[in-house]
Structures are given as C-alpha cells and as structure tokens.
Amino acid sequence: YATLKHMTFYDDIYPFYPLPRTSFIFSTHLLTIILVFLVLTVSFLLILPGIRGKSRLFWMFRIIISFFIGVVIVALNFTSDWAEARTTTNATYKSFSSEEVNAEVGLHVGLYGINITLRGNPVNQLNETINYNEMFEWRDTIDEEYEDALERGLPNPILYIAEKFTLNNPCGLIYQYRYSGHYASATLWTAFCCWMVANVLFSMPVILYAGYMMVATAAFIFFSMASFSTIRNLPTCLFTIGTSGAFQTEYSGSFWLALATGVLCLVIGILVVLLDCLIPEKIREAFSVEVDNDEDEDVYFGEGYLNSNFLASVTTTPLTTLVLPTVSLPV
C-alpha cells in the first residue's frame, strides 16, 4: 500500500516522469558539424609552415574565413533560434492541479521545428526539477507528437504553445512556418553549393568567376532570410501564459548571423571582382594562380657545340628541275 501511495498523483510526485529529467545541453547535429569543420580547418592550417613570405598570413585568413562561412551556412539549417520569444510568469504547472510555479517560458523557432523551454525560477519547485526543452518538428505527425506530450504529462505552458502549432489549430501557424523553413533551408543548401564551387574556382585561373560565385552565395543566403521572414505575413496570434502579458516571436541569433555571413560573402565577392578588373596580375599572384600566355615565347637552351667532322661528311646536291614533255593534242 505504501508503494501504491508513493505513485499517486496527490503525493507531490507525478507518475508521468518516473526518472529524473535531463535538461537540454547542446544539439548533437551542431556539435558534429562544428567538429568536422574544425578538423578540416586544422588540417589546412598545417600546410602554412610550407608557405613562405607574406602570403602565409593571407592564406591563413583565407582558410579561416572560408571555413567560417561554410560552417555557418550548414549550421544554420539545424539551429533553433531563428526567432525567439521569452516571458517570465506565474502559471499552472500541471493539469488537474491548481499549484502554480514561477518560471521562464521560451519559444525557439528553427527551420525544421520549434523548441519550447520551461525553466523554473528557482529550478527546484514543488519537489521537482523544472527544466524542460521539448522539440516539435514540422511534420504531418505533429498532432501525434502533441498527443504524446499530453500522455507524458508535460507542463501546461509547454502544451499550450505546442497546441498553437497543431494542424487543426485556428491560428494555422504550422503551415506558414513549415513552408517558410523548408524553402529557407533549400536556399541555404544552394548557398553551400555555391560556396564550394567558389573555393574550387579560387584555385584556378578564373578568379573573376570565383567572385561571381561568392556574390551568388550571398544572394542565396539573403533569399533564405527573405523566405523565413514570410512568417511575418501571418495573422496576429498572441501567446498568453499565466499572469504575463501576450508575447510574440522576434528575430534572434541565427537570423542575424545569416545576415552577417551574407554581407561578408557579398563584400568578398565584390572586392574580388573589382580587383580582378583593376589589377588582375596582382590578385592572381596573391591566390598563387599562374596564367598561361597565348603569345609564343623564345626558349633558350643554353650554349651548344657542333661536331665539325660531322659537317664535313655531309654533302649537298643541287636540286634538279624535272621538265615534263609537252604533248600536243589534235584539234
């Protein structure tokens, strides 16, 4: 009887979570991406001791900036802070209970879904650690994820926000958010392809086209931002939790990082195009690219010695003219 009583709803220990909750620390996708690009960057930096002169510093900046742009473009697909909203409120913690907690509620919007966070202030309240981070992805099964959250007994603030993104909710947030994130992610992957092509062209005697590809990289990054910004076209759907006022999402870190990276690519592309038009020889020398000249060059083989005995044995014969007989044809 004591064991059954310990598992009851009214004993301050809810049966929905028999094991302690572990708070979200870091995305494994982002960690993998950062480690891969970090290994590549270190591998390319190992060749710097073999480069002499001032070009060593130029190559170091070139490698660091190039891989920074690459890792940002890929990582932006998996971040969950393109837009965020936060509020601190006193709200009902669980269903079928009138007990309230003071906590910070956060909504973090990414290209593939949303993260809803709930952190108590303080963390330990009602004999429980209040530190949640729940992920809901833009899929047709989001209603099933919401039902699973109900069965697991997630706190009311998380359920309230998640319900706003279900398929049958009158706000219709999921449709615009899902399509905006889908097209934003597609244009970011296109920008990544342009970035790879630009790096290949920088190693060839076509620096001008490498500059064009950097401009194209910036353009597709801006297109992704424009696609994500279409969420502003939605009808106003306010989130109201507990005693706090309504709150809405605002652009956050990933959005501004995408803007900074796009501007960086645009500046690099424009500089490369201008320098290639003004001082093409200098910029090719900076990128260690050799240009083939179309004009014939005199080739000097050095001094040589000729055997006079060989010349004495050579006789020349005058050319004889072969005269063909003329044949007269009868008229």
CSV table of C-alpha atoms in Angstrom, one decimal:
chain,number,residue,atom,x,y,z
A,1,TYR,CA,0.0,0.0,0.0
A,2,ALA,CA,2.9,2.3,0.7
A,3,THR,CA,4.3,1.7,-2.7
A,4,LEU,CA,1.0,2.5,-4.4
A,5,LYS,CA,0.6,5.6,-2.3
A,6,HIS,CA,4.0,6.8,-3.4
A,7,MET,CA,3.0,6.6,-7.0
A,8,THR,CA,-0.3,8.5,-6.6
A,9,PHE,CA,-1.0,11.9,-8.2
A,10,TYR,CA,-1.7,13.6,-4.9
A,11,ASP,CA,1.6,12.8,-3.2
A,12,ASP,CA,3.6,15.6,-4.8
A,13,ILE,CA,5.3,13.1,-7.1
A,14,TYR,CA,3.7,12.9,-10.5
A,15,PRO,CA,3.7,9.5,-12.1
A,16,PHE,CA,4.4,10.8,-15.6
A,17,TYR,CA,8.2,11.0,-15.2
A,18,PRO,CA,9.5,8.1,-13.1
A,19,LEU,CA,13.1,9.1,-13.9
A,20,PRO,CA,14.8,12.4,-13.4
A,21,ARG,CA,14.6,14.9,-16.3
A,22,THR,CA,17.8,15.9,-18.1
A,23,SER,CA,17.9,19.4,-19.4
A,24,PHE,CA,19.0,20.2,-23.0
A,25,ILE,CA,22.7,20.9,-23.2
A,26,PHE,CA,23.8,21.1,-26.9
A,27,SER,CA,22.5,19.9,-30.2
A,28,THR,CA,24.4,16.8,-31.5
A,29,HIS,CA,23.9,18.0,-35.1
A,30,LEU,CA,25.6,21.3,-34.4
A,31,LEU,CA,28.4,19.6,-32.4
A,32,THR,CA,29.1,17.2,-35.3
A,33,ILE,CA,29.1,20.0,-37.9
A,34,ILE,CA,31.5,22.1,-35.8
A,35,LEU,CA,33.9,19.2,-35.1
A,36,VAL,CA,34.0,18.3,-38.8
A,37,PHE,CA,34.8,21.8,-40.0
A,38,LEU,CA,37.2,22.3,-37.1
A,39,VAL,CA,39.2,19.2,-38.2
A,40,LEU,CA,39.2,20.4,-41.8
A,41,THR,CA,40.4,23.9,-40.8
A,42,VAL,CA,43.2,22.5,-38.6
A,43,SER,CA,44.2,20.1,-41.4
A,44,PHE,CA,44.5,23.0,-43.9
A,45,LEU,CA,46.3,25.2,-41.4
A,46,LEU,CA,49.0,22.6,-41.1
A,47,ILE,CA,50.3,23.5,-44.6
A,48,LEU,CA,51.0,27.1,-43.5
A,49,PRO,CA,54.7,26.4,-42.4
A,50,GLY,CA,55.4,25.4,-46.0
A,51,ILE,CA,54.3,28.7,-47.4
A,52,ARG,CA,56.9,31.5,-47.4
A,53,GLY,CA,56.7,35.2,-47.1
A,54,LYS,CA,53.7,37.4,-46.6
A,55,SER,CA,51.4,35.0,-48.5
A,56,ARG,CA,51.4,32.8,-45.4
A,57,LEU,CA,49.3,35.4,-43.5
A,58,PHE,CA,47.0,35.8,-46.5
A,59,TRP,CA,46.5,32.0,-46.7
A,60,MET,CA,45.7,31.8,-43.0
A,61,PHE,CA,43.0,34.4,-43.2
A,62,ARG,CA,41.7,32.8,-46.4
A,63,ILE,CA,41.3,29.4,-44.8
A,64,ILE,CA,39.7,30.6,-41.6
A,65,ILE,CA,37.2,32.9,-43.3
A,66,SER,CA,36.3,30.3,-45.9
A,67,PHE,CA,35.6,27.6,-43.4
A,68,PHE,CA,33.8,30.0,-41.2
A,69,ILE,CA,31.4,30.8,-44.0
A,70,GLY,CA,30.9,27.1,-44.7
A,71,VAL,CA,30.2,26.0,-41.2
A,72,VAL,CA,27.8,28.9,-40.6
A,73,ILE,CA,25.8,28.0,-43.7
A,74,VAL,CA,25.5,24.3,-42.7
A,75,ALA,CA,24.9,25.0,-39.1
A,76,LEU,CA,22.1,27.5,-39.7
A,77,ASN,CA,20.0,24.6,-41.1
A,78,PHE,CA,20.0,22.9,-37.6
A,79,THR,CA,19.8,25.9,-35.2
A,80,SER,CA,16.6,26.6,-33.3
A,81,ASP,CA,16.9,30.3,-32.7
A,82,TRP,CA,15.9,32.0,-36.0
A,83,ALA,CA,13.2,33.6,-34.0
A,84,GLU,CA,12.5,33.6,-30.2
A,85,ALA,CA,10.1,34.7,-27.6
A,86,ARG,CA,10.5,34.6,-23.8
A,87,THR,CA,8.5,35.6,-20.8
A,88,THR,CA,8.6,35.1,-17.1
A,89,THR,CA,5.2,34.3,-15.5
A,90,ASN,CA,3.3,32.5,-12.7
A,91,ALA,CA,1.4,29.7,-14.4
A,92,THR,CA,-0.4,26.5,-13.6
A,93,TYR,CA,2.2,23.7,-13.7
A,94,LYS,CA,0.2,20.6,-14.4
A,95,SER,CA,-3.3,19.6,-15.4
A,96,PHE,CA,-5.8,18.7,-12.7
A,97,SER,CA,-3.8,20.8,-10.2
A,98,SER,CA,-4.1,24.4,-9.1
A,99,GLU,CA,-0.5,24.7,-8.0
A,100,GLU,CA,1.5,27.4,-9.8
A,101,VAL,CA,5.1,27.9,-10.5
A,102,ASN,CA,7.2,30.9,-11.3
A,103,ALA,CA,9.2,30.0,-14.5
A,104,GLU,CA,10.6,31.4,-17.7
A,105,VAL,CA,8.8,30.1,-20.8
A,106,GLY,CA,10.7,30.3,-24.1
A,107,LEU,CA,9.7,29.6,-27.7
A,108,HIS,CA,12.6,29.0,-30.1
A,109,VAL,CA,11.8,28.7,-33.9
A,110,GLY,CA,14.1,26.9,-36.3
A,111,LEU,CA,13.9,25.8,-39.9
A,112,TYR,CA,12.8,22.2,-39.0
A,113,GLY,CA,10.7,22.8,-35.9
A,114,ILE,CA,10.3,24.6,-32.6
A,115,ASN,CA,11.8,24.1,-29.2
A,116,ILE,CA,9.7,25.0,-26.2
A,117,THR,CA,11.6,25.6,-22.9
A,118,LEU,CA,10.4,25.9,-19.4
A,119,ARG,CA,12.8,26.8,-16.6
A,120,GLY,CA,11.8,27.3,-13.1
A,121,ASN,CA,12.8,30.3,-11.0
A,122,PRO,CA,14.2,28.7,-8.9
A,123,VAL,CA,14.7,25.4,-10.8
A,124,ASN,CA,13.6,23.3,-7.9
A,125,GLN,CA,9.9,23.8,-7.1
A,126,LEU,CA,7.1,21.5,-5.9
A,127,ASN,CA,9.7,18.8,-5.1
A,128,GLU,CA,10.6,18.7,-8.8
A,129,THR,CA,13.3,20.0,-11.1
A,130,ILE,CA,11.6,22.3,-13.6
A,131,ASN,CA,14.0,22.4,-16.6
A,132,TYR,CA,12.4,21.3,-19.9
A,133,ASN,CA,13.3,21.6,-23.5
A,134,GLU,CA,10.9,19.9,-25.9
A,135,MET,CA,11.2,19.6,-29.7
A,136,PHE,CA,8.3,19.6,-32.1
A,137,GLU,CA,9.3,19.2,-35.8
A,138,TRP,CA,7.4,20.4,-38.9
A,139,ARG,CA,5.9,17.1,-39.9
A,140,ASP,CA,2.4,15.8,-40.6
A,141,THR,CA,2.7,13.8,-37.4
A,142,ILE,CA,2.9,16.9,-35.2
A,143,ASP,CA,-0.6,16.2,-33.9
A,144,GLU,CA,0.7,12.8,-32.8
A,145,GLU,CA,3.7,14.4,-31.1
A,146,TYR,CA,1.3,16.7,-29.3
A,147,GLU,CA,-0.9,13.8,-28.2
A,148,ASP,CA,2.3,12.0,-27.0
A,149,ALA,CA,3.1,15.2,-25.0
A,150,LEU,CA,-0.3,15.0,-23.4
A,151,GLU,CA,0.2,11.4,-22.5
A,152,ARG,CA,3.5,12.1,-20.9
A,153,GLY,CA,2.0,14.9,-18.8
A,154,LEU,CA,4.2,17.8,-19.9
A,155,PRO,CA,3.6,21.1,-18.1
A,156,ASN,CA,0.7,23.2,-19.1
A,157,PRO,CA,2.8,26.1,-20.6
A,158,ILE,CA,4.5,23.7,-23.0
A,159,LEU,CA,1.3,22.1,-24.0
A,160,TYR,CA,-0.4,25.5,-24.6
A,161,ILE,CA,2.3,26.7,-27.0
A,162,ALA,CA,2.6,23.3,-28.8
A,163,GLU,CA,-1.2,23.3,-29.3
A,164,LYS,CA,-0.9,26.5,-31.3
A,165,PHE,CA,1.2,24.7,-33.9
A,166,THR,CA,-1.1,21.7,-34.5
A,167,LEU,CA,-2.7,21.1,-37.8
A,168,ASN,CA,-6.2,21.9,-36.7
A,169,ASN,CA,-5.5,25.0,-34.7
A,170,PRO,CA,-7.3,28.1,-35.9
A,171,CYS,CA,-4.1,30.1,-35.9
A,172,GLY,CA,-2.7,27.9,-38.7
A,173,LEU,CA,0.9,28.7,-37.6
A,174,ILE,CA,2.4,25.4,-38.7
A,175,TYR,CA,1.6,25.8,-42.4
A,176,GLN,CA,3.4,29.1,-42.9
A,177,TYR,CA,6.2,28.2,-40.5
A,178,ARG,CA,6.8,24.8,-42.2
A,179,TYR,CA,6.9,26.1,-45.7
A,180,SER,CA,9.0,29.1,-44.8
A,181,GLY,CA,11.5,26.9,-43.0
A,182,HIS,CA,11.5,24.4,-45.9
A,183,TYR,CA,12.4,27.0,-48.6
A,184,ALA,CA,14.8,28.8,-46.3
A,185,SER,CA,16.7,25.5,-45.8
A,186,ALA,CA,16.7,24.7,-49.5
A,187,THR,CA,18.2,28.1,-50.4
A,188,LEU,CA,20.8,27.7,-47.7
A,189,TRP,CA,21.9,24.4,-49.1
A,190,THR,CA,22.1,26.0,-52.5
A,191,ALA,CA,24.3,28.7,-51.0
A,192,PHE,CA,26.5,26.0,-49.6
A,193,CYS,CA,26.9,24.5,-53.1
A,194,CYS,CA,27.9,28.0,-54.4
A,195,TRP,CA,30.4,28.3,-51.6
A,196,MET,CA,32.1,25.0,-52.6
A,197,VAL,CA,32.2,26.0,-56.3
A,198,ALA,CA,33.7,29.3,-55.3
A,199,ASN,CA,36.5,27.6,-53.4
A,200,VAL,CA,37.3,25.4,-56.4
A,201,LEU,CA,37.4,28.4,-58.7
A,202,PHE,CA,39.7,30.3,-56.4
A,203,SER,CA,42.3,27.6,-57.1
A,204,MET,CA,42.0,28.0,-60.9
A,205,PRO,CA,43.0,30.9,-63.2
A,206,VAL,CA,39.3,32.1,-63.2
A,207,ILE,CA,39.3,34.4,-60.1
A,208,LEU,CA,36.6,36.6,-61.6
A,209,TYR,CA,34.1,33.7,-61.7
A,210,ALA,CA,35.0,32.8,-58.1
A,211,GLY,CA,34.0,36.3,-57.2
A,212,TYR,CA,30.7,35.9,-59.0
A,213,MET,CA,30.0,32.7,-57.1
A,214,MET,CA,30.7,34.4,-53.8
A,215,VAL,CA,28.1,37.0,-54.8
A,216,ALA,CA,25.7,34.2,-55.6
A,217,THR,CA,26.4,32.6,-52.2
A,218,ALA,CA,25.4,35.9,-50.5
A,219,ALA,CA,22.3,36.1,-52.7
A,220,PHE,CA,21.0,32.7,-51.7
A,221,ILE,CA,21.6,33.5,-48.0
A,222,PHE,CA,19.6,36.6,-48.4
A,223,PHE,CA,16.9,34.6,-50.2
A,224,SER,CA,16.7,32.2,-47.2
A,225,MET,CA,16.2,35.1,-44.9
A,226,ALA,CA,13.5,36.5,-47.1
A,227,SER,CA,11.8,33.1,-47.1
A,228,PHE,CA,11.9,32.9,-43.3
A,229,SER,CA,10.6,36.4,-43.0
A,230,THR,CA,7.3,35.5,-44.6
A,231,ILE,CA,6.2,34.3,-41.1
A,232,ARG,CA,5.5,38.0,-40.5
A,233,ASN,CA,2.7,37.8,-43.0
A,234,LEU,CA,0.6,35.6,-40.7
A,235,PRO,CA,-2.4,37.0,-38.8
A,236,THR,CA,-1.5,38.0,-35.3
A,237,CYS,CA,-1.7,35.0,-33.0
A,238,LEU,CA,-0.8,36.1,-29.4
A,239,PHE,CA,0.6,33.7,-26.8
A,240,THR,CA,-0.7,34.4,-23.3
A,241,ILE,CA,0.5,32.3,-20.4
A,242,GLY,CA,-0.4,32.8,-16.8
A,243,THR,CA,-0.2,36.3,-15.4
A,244,SER,CA,2.2,37.7,-18.0
A,245,GLY,CA,1.0,39.7,-21.0
A,246,ALA,CA,1.0,38.5,-24.6
A,247,PHE,CA,4.3,37.9,-26.3
A,248,GLN,CA,5.4,37.3,-29.9
A,249,THR,CA,8.5,36.0,-31.6
A,250,GLU,CA,11.3,38.3,-32.7
A,251,TYR,CA,14.3,37.6,-35.0
A,252,SER,CA,17.1,36.0,-33.0
A,253,GLY,CA,20.7,35.0,-33.2
A,254,SER,CA,20.6,32.7,-36.3
A,255,PHE,CA,18.8,35.2,-38.4
A,256,TRP,CA,21.3,38.0,-37.6
A,257,LEU,CA,24.2,35.6,-38.1
A,258,ALA,CA,22.9,34.7,-41.5
A,259,LEU,CA,22.7,38.4,-42.3
A,260,ALA,CA,26.3,39.0,-41.2
A,261,THR,CA,27.5,36.0,-43.2
A,262,GLY,CA,25.7,37.1,-46.3
A,263,VAL,CA,27.2,40.6,-46.1
A,264,LEU,CA,30.6,39.1,-45.6
A,265,CYS,CA,30.2,36.9,-48.8
A,266,LEU,CA,28.9,39.9,-50.7
A,267,VAL,CA,31.8,42.1,-49.7
A,268,ILE,CA,34.4,39.4,-50.6
A,269,GLY,CA,32.7,38.8,-54.0
A,270,ILE,CA,32.6,42.4,-54.9
A,271,LEU,CA,36.2,43.0,-53.9
A,272,VAL,CA,37.4,40.0,-55.9
A,273,VAL,CA,35.5,41.2,-59.0
A,274,LEU,CA,36.8,44.8,-58.7
A,275,LEU,CA,40.4,43.7,-58.1
A,276,ASP,CA,40.3,41.2,-60.9
A,277,CYS,CA,39.2,44.0,-63.3
A,278,LEU,CA,41.8,46.6,-62.0
A,279,ILE,CA,44.9,44.6,-61.1
A,280,PRO,CA,44.4,41.0,-62.5
A,281,GLU,CA,48.1,40.1,-62.2
A,282,LYS,CA,48.4,41.1,-58.6
A,283,ILE,CA,45.3,39.2,-57.5
A,284,ARG,CA,46.4,36.1,-59.4
A,285,GLU,CA,49.7,36.3,-57.7
A,286,ALA,CA,48.0,36.6,-54.3
A,287,PHE,CA,46.0,33.5,-54.9
A,288,SER,CA,49.1,31.7,-56.3
A,289,VAL,CA,47.4,31.1,-59.7
A,290,GLU,CA,49.5,31.0,-62.9
A,291,VAL,CA,48.2,32.3,-66.1
A,292,ASP,CA,49.1,30.7,-69.5
A,293,ASN,CA,50.2,33.3,-72.1
A,294,ASP,CA,49.0,32.8,-75.6
A,295,GLU,CA,52.0,34.6,-77.1
A,296,ASP,CA,55.0,32.5,-78.2
A,297,GLU,CA,58.0,32.8,-76.0
A,298,ASP,CA,61.6,32.4,-77.1
A,299,VAL,CA,63.1,29.4,-75.5
A,300,TYR,CA,66.8,29.5,-74.7
A,301,PHE,CA,68.5,26.1,-74.5
A,302,GLY,CA,71.9,27.4,-73.5
A,303,GLU,CA,75.3,27.0,-75.3
A,304,GLY,CA,75.9,24.1,-77.6
A,305,TYR,CA,78.8,22.5,-79.5
A,306,LEU,CA,78.7,21.3,-83.1
A,307,ASN,CA,80.9,18.5,-84.4
A,308,SER,CA,82.8,19.8,-87.5
A,309,ASN,CA,83.7,16.3,-88.7
A,310,PHE,CA,80.0,15.6,-88.9
A,311,LEU,CA,79.5,18.6,-91.1
A,312,ALA,CA,82.4,17.7,-93.4
A,313,SER,CA,80.9,14.3,-94.2
A,314,VAL,CA,77.6,16.0,-95.2
A,315,THR,CA,77.3,16.7,-99.0
A,316,THR,CA,74.7,18.7,-100.6
A,317,THR,CA,73.4,18.1,-104.1
A,318,PRO,CA,71.7,20.8,-106.1
A,319,LEU,CA,68.1,20.5,-106.8
A,320,THR,CA,67.4,19.3,-110.4
A,321,THR,CA,64.4,20.6,-112.2
A,322,LEU,CA,62.2,18.0,-113.7
A,323,VAL,CA,61.0,19.0,-117.1
A,324,LEU,CA,57.9,17.2,-118.3
A,325,PRO,CA,57.5,16.7,-122.1
A,326,THR,CA,54.7,18.6,-123.7
A,327,VAL,CA,52.1,16.7,-125.6
A,328,SER,CA,50.1,18.4,-128.3
A,329,LEU,CA,46.6,17.1,-128.7
A,330,PRO,CA,44.9,17.0,-132.1
A,331,VAL,CA,42.3,19.6,-132.7
